[in-house]
Amino acid sequence: MGILKNLFGPKEAKIVEVLPFGARFEVPRGQTMLEAALANKVPFPHNCTVGTCGSCKCRLKAGRVSALTDFGYTLSQQEIAAGFILACQAVPKDGLTQVEVEASGADVPAPEKFEARLVAREELTHDILKVRLELDRPIHFVAGQYANLKVPNIGRARNYSFADAPTRDGRQQINFFIRKVPNGAFTEDLFKGALDETPIDVDGPHGNFHLHAGNGPMICIAGGSGLAPLMSVLEDARKNRVKRPCAFLFGARTLRDLYGLEQIKQLEQGWADRFTFLPVLSHEPADSEWKGARGLVTQFITDVMPGIDWSQAEGYMCGPPGMIDAGIASMTEAGMTIDRIFYDKFTDESHISKMP
Ligand code: FES
């Protein structure tokens, strides 16, 4: 017995410390770092919990972890090289592991549950709907965050980013841009108007995508319904007279997929510094009337603001994972450091299937 114990050694407690809040907790055998953090009431950013959304991304400062699924499915090579891991897929190997999460914007309101009803909807494109909900009371959020929407007793909840800038007293009416999911009962019903009188449960705000303090140029890229959080962030920055050069690239497949152009024009007119808007179409027929940029939106990143100091620039991206990975590669190649790149990946897992 004594020999066996010596051979295998006493079980060493696996302690994780989360910076910058300095919270420490033990990760019991069979739990991930994220599970243990949440069990210990540590406000660790997270969303899908299955390694696909990137919300639990944190930087390993000390110790080693093993990965339940390859971090490379979700994190870019640049992020992995810089020491980032996914807490929901990480199991600590050493006695003490230190990770650092991105401090969220100041005064992030705690999530609450609201009752809502749909008061307006407008088709922005053939597959994106602008939906306005009226809540039972005002909601406070930070520009760039999202809420969790669920029709009671029907299907799963879904995550959608706020498309408006927050207001000081909170917003009782909020808009979301919702993409129709093929064969998705919830979005099919929404488009048909079948949910117009139906109560909707709203849980939020959530998420840590937000504008970071700084003076450097901002390169913002939206793809598809990823326009919503960027409109929220940029509209909020415009209202607060943020004085930073901004390039805003919007990637869509064809002309009929472009939307929000009037709102972007107003943003441009009210912006306190240089503002460049570039819509880019990837699948527009060659013989169409479109005279603008064609190709992948990420191919235009380095051209859109010539002469900037890339080491001072920040990247903000919301859209599909492929667009974000290409954006990270292009921005880091141009000289932007990985810790100045912020994104919200719109995967089916992160924005649709988190729920029960
Ligand atoms: S919560 Fe870990 S990747 Fe989504």
Short mmCIF file of C-alpha atoms and ligand atoms in Angstrom, two decimals:
data_model
loop_
_atom_site.label_atom_id
_atom_site.label_comp_id
_atom_site.label_asym_id
_atom_site.label_seq_id
_atom_site.Cartn_x
_atom_site.Cartn_y
_atom_site.Cartn_z
CA MET A 1 0.00 0.00 0.00
CA GLY A 2 2.76 2.36 1.04
CA ILE A 3 4.70 1.51 -2.14
CA LEU A 4 1.65 2.11 -4.31
CA LYS A 5 1.08 5.46 -2.71
CA ASN A 6 4.68 6.43 -3.30
CA LEU A 7 4.50 5.30 -6.92
CA PHE A 8 1.46 7.36 -7.78
CA GLY A 9 2.06 10.10 -5.24
CA PRO A 10 -0.61 11.98 -3.33
CA LYS A 11 -3.07 13.80 -5.56
CA GLU A 12 -1.77 17.32 -5.99
CA ALA A 13 -4.48 19.97 -5.80
CA LYS A 14 -4.74 21.90 -9.06
CA ILE A 15 -5.11 25.56 -8.21
CA VAL A 16 -5.96 28.16 -10.82
CA GLU A 17 -5.46 31.87 -10.34
CA VAL A 18 -7.39 34.24 -12.61
CA LEU A 19 -5.88 37.64 -13.28
CA PRO A 20 -6.62 40.53 -13.12
CA PHE A 21 -9.11 39.80 -10.29
CA GLY A 22 -6.74 37.46 -8.49
CA ALA A 23 -9.45 34.85 -7.80
CA ARG A 24 -8.04 31.45 -6.81
CA PHE A 25 -9.85 28.15 -6.84
CA GLU A 26 -9.21 24.43 -7.04
CA VAL A 27 -10.09 22.50 -10.18
CA PRO A 28 -11.37 19.08 -9.09
CA ARG A 29 -10.56 16.05 -11.21
CA GLY A 30 -12.97 15.77 -14.14
CA GLN A 31 -13.70 19.50 -14.38
CA THR A 32 -12.43 22.07 -16.81
CA MET A 33 -10.94 25.34 -15.74
CA LEU A 34 -14.13 27.15 -16.75
CA GLU A 35 -16.42 24.74 -14.90
CA ALA A 36 -14.42 25.17 -11.71
CA ALA A 37 -14.31 28.95 -12.14
CA LEU A 38 -18.07 29.17 -12.51
CA ALA A 39 -18.65 26.77 -9.61
CA ASN A 40 -16.57 29.18 -7.53
CA LYS A 41 -18.58 32.19 -8.75
CA VAL A 42 -15.64 33.65 -10.64
CA PRO A 43 -17.08 35.83 -13.46
CA PHE A 44 -15.12 34.07 -16.17
CA PRO A 45 -16.19 35.17 -19.69
CA HIS A 46 -17.84 32.30 -21.52
CA ASN A 47 -20.64 31.43 -23.87
CA CYS A 48 -20.82 28.13 -25.78
CA THR A 49 -18.79 26.08 -23.22
CA VAL A 50 -17.91 23.61 -25.99
CA GLY A 51 -14.81 25.22 -27.47
CA THR A 52 -16.29 26.93 -30.49
CA CYS A 53 -17.02 30.58 -29.68
CA GLY A 54 -13.74 31.80 -28.21
CA SER A 55 -15.43 33.76 -25.39
CA CYS A 56 -13.46 31.98 -22.66
CA LYS A 57 -10.14 32.87 -24.32
CA CYS A 58 -7.50 33.71 -21.75
CA ARG A 59 -3.74 33.98 -21.72
CA LEU A 60 -1.72 31.33 -19.90
CA LYS A 61 0.76 33.15 -17.68
CA ALA A 62 2.12 30.24 -15.62
CA GLY A 63 1.69 26.48 -15.49
CA ARG A 64 0.59 24.05 -18.18
CA VAL A 65 -2.79 22.78 -19.32
CA SER A 66 -4.03 19.93 -21.45
CA ALA A 67 -6.67 20.61 -24.10
CA LEU A 68 -9.84 18.52 -24.32
CA THR A 69 -10.26 19.65 -27.92
CA ASP A 70 -7.58 21.29 -29.98
CA PHE A 71 -7.57 25.05 -29.27
CA GLY A 72 -6.61 25.50 -32.92
CA TYR A 73 -10.20 24.78 -34.04
CA THR A 74 -11.22 28.13 -32.59
CA LEU A 75 -8.12 30.18 -31.84
CA SER A 76 -5.88 31.50 -34.58
CA GLN A 77 -2.25 30.42 -34.89
CA GLN A 78 -1.30 33.93 -33.78
CA GLU A 79 -3.37 33.63 -30.61
CA ILE A 80 -1.96 30.21 -29.78
CA ALA A 81 1.58 31.49 -30.37
CA ALA A 82 0.85 34.36 -27.99
CA GLY A 83 -0.14 31.88 -25.25
CA PHE A 84 -3.95 32.02 -25.44
CA ILE A 85 -6.02 29.01 -24.41
CA LEU A 86 -9.73 28.21 -24.05
CA ALA A 87 -10.73 27.76 -20.43
CA CYS A 88 -13.75 25.60 -21.31
CA GLN A 89 -11.42 23.07 -22.95
CA ALA A 90 -8.49 23.36 -20.54
CA VAL A 91 -7.58 21.07 -17.68
CA PRO A 92 -4.68 22.25 -15.51
CA LYS A 93 -1.67 19.95 -15.28
CA ASP A 94 0.36 21.75 -12.62
CA GLY A 95 -0.19 22.65 -8.99
CA LEU A 96 -0.61 26.32 -9.82
CA THR A 97 -1.84 27.66 -13.14
CA GLN A 98 -2.21 31.35 -13.79
CA VAL A 99 -4.39 32.74 -16.54
CA GLU A 100 -5.32 36.26 -17.47
CA VAL A 101 -8.72 37.22 -18.86
CA GLU A 102 -9.41 40.43 -20.65
CA ALA A 103 -10.80 42.90 -18.16
CA SER A 104 -14.25 43.83 -19.38
CA GLY A 105 -15.23 47.44 -19.96
CA ALA A 106 -15.85 49.55 -16.91
CA ASP A 107 -19.14 49.05 -15.11
CA VAL A 108 -20.48 46.09 -17.02
CA PRO A 109 -24.03 45.65 -15.74
CA ALA A 110 -24.93 42.27 -14.25
CA PRO A 111 -27.23 40.19 -16.45
CA GLU A 112 -30.91 40.14 -15.54
CA LYS A 113 -34.03 38.46 -16.88
CA PHE A 114 -36.65 40.53 -18.70
CA GLU A 115 -40.00 39.86 -20.28
CA ALA A 116 -40.39 41.28 -23.76
CA ARG A 117 -42.67 41.36 -26.76
CA LEU A 118 -41.93 41.98 -30.37
CA VAL A 119 -43.17 45.42 -31.41
CA ALA A 120 -41.67 45.88 -34.87
CA ARG A 121 -39.82 44.01 -37.56
CA GLU A 122 -38.32 45.09 -40.83
CA GLU A 123 -36.62 43.04 -43.52
CA LEU A 124 -33.14 44.48 -43.98
CA THR A 125 -32.21 41.92 -46.63
CA HIS A 126 -33.73 38.71 -47.96
CA ASP A 127 -32.35 36.88 -44.91
CA ILE A 128 -31.71 39.48 -42.19
CA LEU A 129 -34.53 40.88 -40.12
CA LYS A 130 -34.41 43.87 -37.82
CA VAL A 131 -36.47 43.01 -34.78
CA ARG A 132 -37.48 45.50 -32.11
CA LEU A 133 -38.43 44.20 -28.68
CA GLU A 134 -40.12 46.14 -25.93
CA LEU A 135 -38.93 45.03 -22.49
CA ASP A 136 -40.81 45.19 -19.22
CA ARG A 137 -38.20 47.68 -17.97
CA PRO A 138 -35.06 49.37 -19.33
CA ILE A 139 -31.93 47.28 -19.86
CA HIS A 140 -28.42 48.64 -19.29
CA PHE A 141 -25.58 47.26 -21.38
CA VAL A 142 -22.20 48.13 -22.81
CA ALA A 143 -22.06 48.72 -26.57
CA GLY A 144 -21.06 45.46 -28.27
CA GLN A 145 -22.74 43.10 -25.80
CA TYR A 146 -25.54 40.64 -26.57
CA ALA A 147 -28.67 39.16 -25.00
CA ASN A 148 -30.13 35.74 -24.91
CA LEU A 149 -33.63 35.45 -26.45
CA LYS A 150 -36.04 32.60 -25.84
CA VAL A 151 -39.67 32.00 -26.62
CA PRO A 152 -41.05 30.23 -23.54
CA ASN A 153 -41.73 26.52 -24.11
CA ILE A 154 -40.42 26.66 -27.68
CA GLY A 155 -36.97 25.49 -28.75
CA ARG A 156 -33.69 26.78 -27.56
CA ALA A 157 -32.60 30.25 -26.60
CA ARG A 158 -30.42 32.22 -28.98
CA ASN A 159 -27.85 34.95 -28.55
CA TYR A 160 -28.17 38.20 -30.47
CA SER A 161 -26.10 41.36 -30.21
CA PHE A 162 -27.72 44.69 -29.43
CA ALA A 163 -27.80 46.77 -32.60
CA ASP A 164 -28.23 50.10 -30.77
CA ALA A 165 -25.96 52.24 -28.67
CA PRO A 166 -26.85 52.13 -24.99
CA THR A 167 -28.40 55.14 -23.28
CA ARG A 168 -27.70 56.44 -19.81
CA ASP A 169 -31.13 55.50 -18.44
CA GLY A 170 -31.21 52.12 -20.16
CA ARG A 171 -33.18 51.07 -23.22
CA GLN A 172 -36.67 49.69 -22.97
CA GLN A 173 -36.90 49.12 -26.72
CA ILE A 174 -34.01 47.30 -28.31
CA ASN A 175 -33.22 46.27 -31.87
CA PHE A 176 -31.52 43.10 -33.04
CA PHE A 177 -30.44 42.03 -36.53
CA ILE A 178 -31.46 38.41 -36.92
CA ARG A 179 -30.29 36.20 -39.74
CA LYS A 180 -32.67 33.56 -41.03
CA VAL A 181 -31.26 30.13 -40.29
CA PRO A 182 -32.23 27.56 -42.93
CA ASN A 183 -34.73 25.17 -41.30
CA GLY A 184 -34.48 27.10 -38.05
CA ALA A 185 -37.99 27.11 -36.56
CA PHE A 186 -37.39 30.24 -34.46
CA THR A 187 -36.17 32.45 -37.27
CA GLU A 188 -38.67 31.04 -39.78
CA ASP A 189 -41.47 31.99 -37.36
CA LEU A 190 -39.95 35.41 -36.82
CA PHE A 191 -39.81 36.12 -40.54
CA LYS A 192 -43.38 34.92 -41.04
CA GLY A 193 -44.64 37.17 -38.25
CA ALA A 194 -45.82 34.19 -36.21
CA LEU A 195 -44.06 35.53 -33.11
CA ASP A 196 -45.39 39.08 -33.29
CA GLU A 197 -47.61 38.76 -30.21
CA THR A 198 -45.62 36.08 -28.44
CA PRO A 199 -43.86 36.86 -25.15
CA ILE A 200 -40.08 36.50 -25.38
CA ASP A 201 -37.71 35.98 -22.46
CA VAL A 202 -34.61 38.14 -22.61
CA ASP A 203 -31.55 37.41 -20.49
CA GLY A 204 -28.68 39.89 -20.59
CA PRO A 205 -26.48 41.67 -21.10
CA HIS A 206 -23.67 39.21 -21.81
CA GLY A 207 -20.34 39.26 -23.60
CA ASN A 208 -17.13 41.21 -23.44
CA PHE A 209 -16.85 42.68 -26.92
CA HIS A 210 -16.53 46.45 -26.42
CA LEU A 211 -14.53 49.50 -27.42
CA HIS A 212 -11.20 49.75 -25.60
CA ALA A 213 -9.70 53.00 -24.44
CA GLY A 214 -7.05 54.37 -26.79
CA ASN A 215 -6.23 56.94 -29.43
CA GLY A 216 -4.98 54.75 -32.25
CA PRO A 217 -6.78 54.10 -35.52
CA MET A 218 -9.62 51.58 -35.45
CA ILE A 219 -10.06 48.99 -38.18
CA CYS A 220 -13.59 47.58 -37.91
CA ILE A 221 -14.85 44.69 -39.99
CA ALA A 222 -18.39 43.34 -40.09
CA GLY A 223 -19.69 40.33 -41.97
CA GLY A 224 -23.41 39.50 -42.35
CA SER A 225 -25.42 40.06 -39.18
CA GLY A 226 -22.13 40.95 -37.45
CA LEU A 227 -23.02 44.52 -38.35
CA ALA A 228 -25.18 44.80 -35.18
CA PRO A 229 -22.49 44.89 -32.45
CA LEU A 230 -20.25 47.13 -34.54
CA MET A 231 -23.08 49.59 -35.15
CA SER A 232 -23.69 49.62 -31.40
CA VAL A 233 -20.00 50.24 -30.64
CA LEU A 234 -19.50 52.86 -33.35
CA GLU A 235 -22.74 54.71 -32.67
CA ASP A 236 -21.84 54.84 -28.98
CA ALA A 237 -18.36 56.14 -29.87
CA ARG A 238 -19.88 58.77 -32.16
CA LYS A 239 -22.24 59.95 -29.42
CA ASN A 240 -19.32 60.18 -27.01
CA ARG A 241 -17.26 62.17 -29.55
CA VAL A 242 -14.48 59.57 -29.64
CA LYS A 243 -11.76 61.13 -31.79
CA ARG A 244 -9.98 58.30 -33.57
CA PRO A 245 -9.50 57.56 -37.25
CA CYS A 246 -11.80 54.72 -38.21
CA ALA A 247 -11.97 52.40 -41.19
CA PHE A 248 -15.14 50.39 -41.43
CA LEU A 249 -15.22 47.43 -43.82
CA PHE A 250 -18.44 45.58 -44.43
CA GLY A 251 -18.26 42.22 -46.18
CA ALA A 252 -21.33 40.79 -47.90
CA ARG A 253 -21.94 38.23 -50.61
CA THR A 254 -23.91 40.30 -53.12
CA LEU A 255 -25.56 43.67 -53.48
CA ARG A 256 -28.79 42.31 -52.04
CA ASP A 257 -26.92 41.34 -48.86
CA LEU A 258 -25.80 44.90 -48.10
CA TYR A 259 -27.88 46.78 -45.54
CA GLY A 260 -27.65 49.53 -42.93
CA LEU A 261 -25.99 51.85 -45.46
CA GLU A 262 -28.06 54.90 -44.49
CA GLN A 263 -27.20 54.39 -40.82
CA ILE A 264 -23.51 54.00 -41.69
CA LYS A 265 -23.64 57.22 -43.70
CA GLN A 266 -25.00 59.09 -40.67
CA LEU A 267 -22.28 57.56 -38.56
CA GLU A 268 -19.68 58.74 -41.04
CA GLN A 269 -21.11 62.27 -41.10
CA GLY A 270 -21.12 62.56 -37.31
CA TRP A 271 -17.72 60.94 -36.70
CA ALA A 272 -15.23 63.25 -34.96
CA ASP A 273 -12.21 62.15 -37.04
CA ARG A 274 -11.38 60.52 -40.37
CA PHE A 275 -13.90 57.81 -41.26
CA THR A 276 -13.58 55.49 -44.24
CA PHE A 277 -16.34 53.09 -45.17
CA LEU A 278 -15.68 50.27 -47.62
CA PRO A 279 -18.34 47.70 -48.55
CA VAL A 280 -16.87 44.62 -50.23
CA LEU A 281 -18.86 42.03 -52.17
CA SER A 282 -17.55 38.49 -52.52
CA HIS A 283 -20.10 36.88 -54.87
CA GLU A 284 -21.58 39.71 -56.90
CA PRO A 285 -22.02 38.73 -60.57
CA ALA A 286 -19.24 40.26 -62.67
CA ASP A 287 -21.67 41.98 -65.07
CA SER A 288 -23.74 43.72 -62.39
CA GLU A 289 -23.98 47.46 -61.76
CA TRP A 290 -21.68 47.21 -58.70
CA LYS A 291 -18.65 49.43 -59.16
CA GLY A 292 -17.22 48.97 -55.66
CA ALA A 293 -14.72 46.55 -54.13
CA ARG A 294 -14.97 42.84 -54.88
CA GLY A 295 -13.40 39.88 -53.14
CA LEU A 296 -12.95 38.93 -49.52
CA VAL A 297 -13.35 41.83 -47.14
CA THR A 298 -10.16 40.87 -45.32
CA GLN A 299 -8.12 41.42 -48.50
CA PHE A 300 -8.70 45.16 -48.13
CA ILE A 301 -7.59 45.59 -44.54
CA THR A 302 -4.14 46.90 -45.26
CA ASP A 303 -5.23 49.23 -48.09
CA VAL A 304 -8.06 51.00 -46.39
CA MET A 305 -6.03 53.34 -44.18
CA PRO A 306 -2.70 53.95 -45.85
CA GLY A 307 0.14 55.29 -43.74
CA ILE A 308 -1.19 54.38 -40.30
CA ASP A 309 1.05 53.18 -37.48
CA TRP A 310 -0.14 49.58 -37.22
CA SER A 311 1.50 49.10 -33.84
CA GLN A 312 -0.96 51.66 -32.44
CA ALA A 313 -4.03 50.47 -34.34
CA GLU A 314 -6.81 48.29 -32.93
CA GLY A 315 -8.93 45.75 -34.78
CA TYR A 316 -12.62 45.13 -34.07
CA MET A 317 -14.34 42.32 -35.96
CA CYS A 318 -17.75 40.65 -35.84
CA GLY A 319 -18.76 37.96 -38.26
CA PRO A 320 -18.12 34.38 -39.32
CA PRO A 321 -15.05 32.53 -37.99
CA GLY A 322 -13.30 32.35 -41.38
CA MET A 323 -13.50 36.11 -41.79
CA ILE A 324 -12.14 36.68 -38.30
CA ASP A 325 -9.25 34.24 -38.68
CA ALA A 326 -8.26 35.85 -42.00
CA GLY A 327 -8.60 39.28 -40.38
CA ILE A 328 -6.31 38.34 -37.50
CA ALA A 329 -3.71 37.00 -39.94
CA SER A 330 -3.81 40.13 -42.03
CA MET A 331 -3.75 42.57 -39.12
CA THR A 332 -0.89 40.85 -37.30
CA GLU A 333 1.08 40.65 -40.52
CA ALA A 334 0.65 44.39 -40.94
CA GLY A 335 2.11 44.93 -37.44
CA MET A 336 -0.91 44.99 -35.11
CA THR A 337 -0.28 43.06 -31.90
CA ILE A 338 -2.67 40.24 -31.06
CA ASP A 339 -3.78 41.90 -27.82
CA ARG A 340 -5.13 44.84 -29.82
CA ILE A 341 -7.47 42.65 -31.85
CA PHE A 342 -10.99 42.14 -30.48
CA TYR A 343 -13.71 40.10 -32.05
CA ASP A 344 -17.06 38.43 -31.69
CA LYS A 345 -17.22 35.21 -33.70
CA PHE A 346 -20.70 34.54 -35.05
CA THR A 347 -20.84 30.77 -35.06
CA ASP A 348 -24.03 28.77 -34.92
CA GLU A 349 -22.77 27.48 -31.59
CA SER A 350 -22.12 30.87 -30.06
CA HIS A 351 -25.09 32.72 -31.40
CA ILE A 352 -27.65 30.02 -31.62
CA SER A 353 -27.16 26.82 -29.75
CA LYS A 354 -25.89 27.74 -26.33
CA MET A 355 -29.23 27.04 -24.76
CA PRO A 356 -31.16 24.19 -23.25
S1 FES B 1 -17.00 29.21 -23.91
FE1 FES B 1 -15.09 28.36 -24.39
S2 FES B 1 -15.01 28.51 -26.51
FE2 FES B 1 -17.02 29.12 -26.06
#
